[in-house]
mmCIF file of C-alpha atoms in Angstrom:
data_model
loop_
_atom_site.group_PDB
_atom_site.id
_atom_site.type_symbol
_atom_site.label_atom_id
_atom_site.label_comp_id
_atom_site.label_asym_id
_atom_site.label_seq_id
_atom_site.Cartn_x
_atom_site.Cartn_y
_atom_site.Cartn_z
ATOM 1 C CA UNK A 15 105.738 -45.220 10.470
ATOM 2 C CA UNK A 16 104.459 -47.659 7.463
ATOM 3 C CA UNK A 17 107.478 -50.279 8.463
ATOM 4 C CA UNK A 18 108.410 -49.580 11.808
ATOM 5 C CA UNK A 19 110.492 -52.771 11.823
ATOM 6 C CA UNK A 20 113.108 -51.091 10.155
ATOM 7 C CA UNK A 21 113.439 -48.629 13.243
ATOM 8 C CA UNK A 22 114.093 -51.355 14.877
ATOM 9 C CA UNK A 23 116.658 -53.036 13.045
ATOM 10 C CA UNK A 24 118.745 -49.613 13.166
ATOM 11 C CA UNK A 25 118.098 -49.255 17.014
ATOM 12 C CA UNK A 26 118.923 -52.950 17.302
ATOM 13 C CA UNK A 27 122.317 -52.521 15.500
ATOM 14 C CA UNK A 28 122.716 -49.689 17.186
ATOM 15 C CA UNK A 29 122.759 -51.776 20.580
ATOM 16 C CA UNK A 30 125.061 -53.606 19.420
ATOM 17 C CA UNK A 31 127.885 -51.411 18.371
ATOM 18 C CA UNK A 32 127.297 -48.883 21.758
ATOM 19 C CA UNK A 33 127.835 -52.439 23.706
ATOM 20 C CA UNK A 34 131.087 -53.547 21.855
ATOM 21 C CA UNK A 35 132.467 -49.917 22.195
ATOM 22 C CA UNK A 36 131.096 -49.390 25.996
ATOM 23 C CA UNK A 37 132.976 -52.962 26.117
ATOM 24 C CA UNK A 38 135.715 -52.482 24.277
ATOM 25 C CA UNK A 39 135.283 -55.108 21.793
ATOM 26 C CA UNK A 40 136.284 -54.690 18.095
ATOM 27 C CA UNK A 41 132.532 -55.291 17.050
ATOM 28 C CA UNK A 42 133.895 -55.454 13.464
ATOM 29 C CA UNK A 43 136.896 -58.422 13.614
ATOM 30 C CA UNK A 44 134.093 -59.776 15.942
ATOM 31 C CA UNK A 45 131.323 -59.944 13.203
ATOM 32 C CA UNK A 46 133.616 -61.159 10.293
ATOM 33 C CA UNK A 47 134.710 -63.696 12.419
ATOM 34 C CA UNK A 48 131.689 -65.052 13.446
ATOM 35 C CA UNK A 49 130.482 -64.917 9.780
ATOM 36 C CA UNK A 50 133.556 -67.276 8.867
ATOM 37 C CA UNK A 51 132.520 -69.567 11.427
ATOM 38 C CA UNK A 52 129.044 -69.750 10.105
ATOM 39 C CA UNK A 53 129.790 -69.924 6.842
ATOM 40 C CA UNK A 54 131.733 -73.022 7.485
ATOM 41 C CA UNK A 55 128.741 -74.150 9.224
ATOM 42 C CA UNK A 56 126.430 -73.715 6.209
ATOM 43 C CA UNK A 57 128.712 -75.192 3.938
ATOM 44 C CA UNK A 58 128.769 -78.750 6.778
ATOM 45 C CA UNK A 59 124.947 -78.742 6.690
ATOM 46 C CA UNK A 60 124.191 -77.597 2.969
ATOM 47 C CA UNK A 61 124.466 -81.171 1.133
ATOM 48 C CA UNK A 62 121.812 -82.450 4.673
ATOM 49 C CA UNK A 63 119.434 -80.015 3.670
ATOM 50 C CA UNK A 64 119.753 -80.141 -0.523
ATOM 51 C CA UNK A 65 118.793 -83.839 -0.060
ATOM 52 C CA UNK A 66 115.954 -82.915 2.171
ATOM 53 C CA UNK A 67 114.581 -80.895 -0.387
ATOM 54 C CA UNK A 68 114.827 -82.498 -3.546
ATOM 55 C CA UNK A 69 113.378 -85.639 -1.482
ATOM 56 C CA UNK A 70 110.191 -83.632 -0.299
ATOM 57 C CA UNK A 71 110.194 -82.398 -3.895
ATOM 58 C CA UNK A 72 110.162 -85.282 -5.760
ATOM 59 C CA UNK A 73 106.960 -86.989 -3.337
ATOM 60 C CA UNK A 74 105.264 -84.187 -3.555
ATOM 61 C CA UNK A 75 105.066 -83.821 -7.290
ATOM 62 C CA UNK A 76 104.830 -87.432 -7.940
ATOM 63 C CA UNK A 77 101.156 -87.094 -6.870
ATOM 64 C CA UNK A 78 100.787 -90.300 -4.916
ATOM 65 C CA UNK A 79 99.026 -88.433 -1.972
ATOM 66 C CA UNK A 80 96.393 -87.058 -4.183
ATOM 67 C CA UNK A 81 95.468 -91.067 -5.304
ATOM 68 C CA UNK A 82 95.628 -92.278 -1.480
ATOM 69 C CA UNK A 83 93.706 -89.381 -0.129
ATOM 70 C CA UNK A 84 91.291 -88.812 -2.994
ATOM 71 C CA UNK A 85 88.536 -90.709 -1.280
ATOM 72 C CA UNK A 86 88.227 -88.910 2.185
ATOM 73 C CA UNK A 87 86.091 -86.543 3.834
ATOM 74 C CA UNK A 88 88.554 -84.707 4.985
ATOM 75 C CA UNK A 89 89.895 -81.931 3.704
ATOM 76 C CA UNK A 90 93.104 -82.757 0.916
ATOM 77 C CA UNK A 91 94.938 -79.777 1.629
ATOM 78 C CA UNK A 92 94.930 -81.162 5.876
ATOM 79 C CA UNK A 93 95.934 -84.433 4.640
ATOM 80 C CA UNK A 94 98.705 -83.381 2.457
ATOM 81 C CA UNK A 95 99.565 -80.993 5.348
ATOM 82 C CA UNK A 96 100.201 -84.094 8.181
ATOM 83 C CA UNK A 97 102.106 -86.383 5.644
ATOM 84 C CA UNK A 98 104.446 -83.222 4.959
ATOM 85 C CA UNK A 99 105.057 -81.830 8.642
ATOM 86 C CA UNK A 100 107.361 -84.385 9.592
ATOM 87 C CA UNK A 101 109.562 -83.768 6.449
ATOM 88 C CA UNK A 102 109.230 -79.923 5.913
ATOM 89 C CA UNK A 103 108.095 -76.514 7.865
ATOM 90 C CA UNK A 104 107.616 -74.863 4.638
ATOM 91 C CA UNK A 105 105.344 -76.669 2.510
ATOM 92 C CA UNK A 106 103.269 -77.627 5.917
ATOM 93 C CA UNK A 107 102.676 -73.740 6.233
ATOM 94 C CA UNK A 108 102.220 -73.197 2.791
ATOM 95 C CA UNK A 109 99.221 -75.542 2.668
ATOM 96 C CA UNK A 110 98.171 -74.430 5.705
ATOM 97 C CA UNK A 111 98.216 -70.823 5.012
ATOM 98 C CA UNK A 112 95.996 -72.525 1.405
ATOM 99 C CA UNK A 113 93.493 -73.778 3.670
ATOM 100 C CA UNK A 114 93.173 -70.523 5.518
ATOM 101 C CA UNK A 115 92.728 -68.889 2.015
ATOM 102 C CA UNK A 116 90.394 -71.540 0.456
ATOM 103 C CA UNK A 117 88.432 -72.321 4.111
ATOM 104 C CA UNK A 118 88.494 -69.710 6.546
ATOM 105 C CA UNK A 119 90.670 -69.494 9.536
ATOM 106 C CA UNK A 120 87.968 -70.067 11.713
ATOM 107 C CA UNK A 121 86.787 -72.868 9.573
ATOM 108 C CA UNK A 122 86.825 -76.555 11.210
ATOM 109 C CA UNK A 123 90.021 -77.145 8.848
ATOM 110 C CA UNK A 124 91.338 -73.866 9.795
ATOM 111 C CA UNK A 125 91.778 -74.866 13.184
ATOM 112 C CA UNK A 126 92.758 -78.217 12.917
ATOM 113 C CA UNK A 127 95.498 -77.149 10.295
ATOM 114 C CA UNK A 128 96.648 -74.451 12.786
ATOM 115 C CA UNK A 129 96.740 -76.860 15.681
ATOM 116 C CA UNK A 130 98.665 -79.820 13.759
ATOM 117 C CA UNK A 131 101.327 -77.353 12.398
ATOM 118 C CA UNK A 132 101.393 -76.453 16.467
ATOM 119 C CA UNK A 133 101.514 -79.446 17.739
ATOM 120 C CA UNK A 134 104.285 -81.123 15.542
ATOM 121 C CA UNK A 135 107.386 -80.845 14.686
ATOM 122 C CA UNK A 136 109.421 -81.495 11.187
ATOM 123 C CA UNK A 137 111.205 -84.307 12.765
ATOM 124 C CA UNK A 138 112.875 -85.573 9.562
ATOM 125 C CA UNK A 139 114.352 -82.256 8.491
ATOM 126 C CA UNK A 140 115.822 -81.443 11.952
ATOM 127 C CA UNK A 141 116.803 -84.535 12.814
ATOM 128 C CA UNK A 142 118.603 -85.134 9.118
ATOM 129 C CA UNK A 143 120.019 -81.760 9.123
ATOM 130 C CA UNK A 144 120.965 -81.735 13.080
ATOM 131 C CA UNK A 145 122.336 -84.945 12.960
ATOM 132 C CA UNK A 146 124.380 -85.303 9.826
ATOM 133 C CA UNK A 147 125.936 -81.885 10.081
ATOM 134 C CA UNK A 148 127.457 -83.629 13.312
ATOM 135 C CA UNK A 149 127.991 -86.559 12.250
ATOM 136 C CA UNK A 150 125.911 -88.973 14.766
ATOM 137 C CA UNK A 151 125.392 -92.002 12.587
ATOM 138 C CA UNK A 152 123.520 -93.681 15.970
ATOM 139 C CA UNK A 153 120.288 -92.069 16.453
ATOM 140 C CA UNK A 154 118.804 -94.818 18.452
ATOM 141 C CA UNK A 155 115.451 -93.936 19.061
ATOM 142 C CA UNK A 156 115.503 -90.154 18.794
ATOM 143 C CA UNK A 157 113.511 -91.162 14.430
ATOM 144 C CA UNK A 158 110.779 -93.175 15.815
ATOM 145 C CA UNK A 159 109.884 -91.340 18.782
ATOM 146 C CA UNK A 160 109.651 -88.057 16.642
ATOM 147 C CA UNK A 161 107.906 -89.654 14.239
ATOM 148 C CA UNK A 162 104.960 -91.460 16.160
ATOM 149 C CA UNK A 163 104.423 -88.010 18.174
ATOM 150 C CA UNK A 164 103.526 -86.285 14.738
ATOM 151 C CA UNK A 165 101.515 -88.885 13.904
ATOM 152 C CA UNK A 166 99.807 -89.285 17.296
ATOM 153 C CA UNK A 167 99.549 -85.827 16.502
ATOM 154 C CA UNK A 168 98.011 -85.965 13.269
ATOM 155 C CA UNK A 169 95.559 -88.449 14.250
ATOM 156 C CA UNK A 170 94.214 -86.549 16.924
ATOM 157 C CA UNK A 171 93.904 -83.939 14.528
ATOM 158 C CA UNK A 172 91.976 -85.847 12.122
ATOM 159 C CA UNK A 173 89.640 -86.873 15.046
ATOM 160 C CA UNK A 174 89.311 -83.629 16.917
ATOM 161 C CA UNK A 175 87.942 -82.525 12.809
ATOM 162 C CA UNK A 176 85.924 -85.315 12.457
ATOM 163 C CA UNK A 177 83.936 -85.720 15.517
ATOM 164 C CA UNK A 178 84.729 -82.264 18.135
ATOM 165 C CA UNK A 179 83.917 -79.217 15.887
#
């Protein structure tokens, strides 16, 4: 009973084919065409998302946060981890999941870290992604709101570490 999630893969599959038979669905033309579908999906979104991640790539190896952030009190690993939210999940929980390892998670920046990857959002990524694969070119407002919610919400991060634990 080591991975139990397996047992429930099977039993979830399982599921699946008694409902398409009880049904009387062809649960296999069903799944290969819903696999062509998506994969014409991931092909519409896959040039979105490449640019996304060379982009995040490139700033975050260029080093420039670790010159604008070296004189703080705070934490470098929380900085880096509200200037990268907004542009990727991943390397926002990888830092995060750094300051768990390097602080605690009970820690002052353990907490904040948790709540700011909470309390945001990776507006840039879904909204670039979301957006181009559907080709709105007008996005009116829908940028700047998301983006001055993650940084209300990093700021009242950065305060809630400085003054409230």
């Amino acid at each position: 009973m080591e991975n139990i999630s397996y047992y429930f893969i099977i039993v979830f599959i399982l599921i699946i084919l008694g409902h398409g038979v009880y049904k009387k669905i062809n649960v296999y033309d069903s799944f290969i065409e819903g696999a062509k579908y998506q994969m014409k999906e991931g092909i519409t979104i896959f040039p979105f998302l490449m640019c996304m991640l060379v982009a995040v790539s490139v700033f975050k190896s260029s080093g420039i946060l670790n010159d604008l952030i070296a004189f703080s009190k705070i934490p470098k690993e929380l900085m880096m981890q509200g200037f990268f939210r907004p542009a990727s999940s991943h390397a926002s929980l990888s830092l995060m999941l750094q300051i768990f390892k390097d602080y605690g998670v009970d820690s002052k920046a353990g907490i904040t870290s948790a709540i700011l990857q909470g309390g945001s959002d990776t507006t840039v990524y879904v909204m670039g992604l979301y957006f181009g694969s559907i080709g709105i070119k007008k996005t009116r407002y829908a940028y700047t709101i998301g983006l001055i919610s993650d940084a209300v919400c990093f700021l009242l991060c950065l305060i809630f570490f400085l003054y409230f634990l």
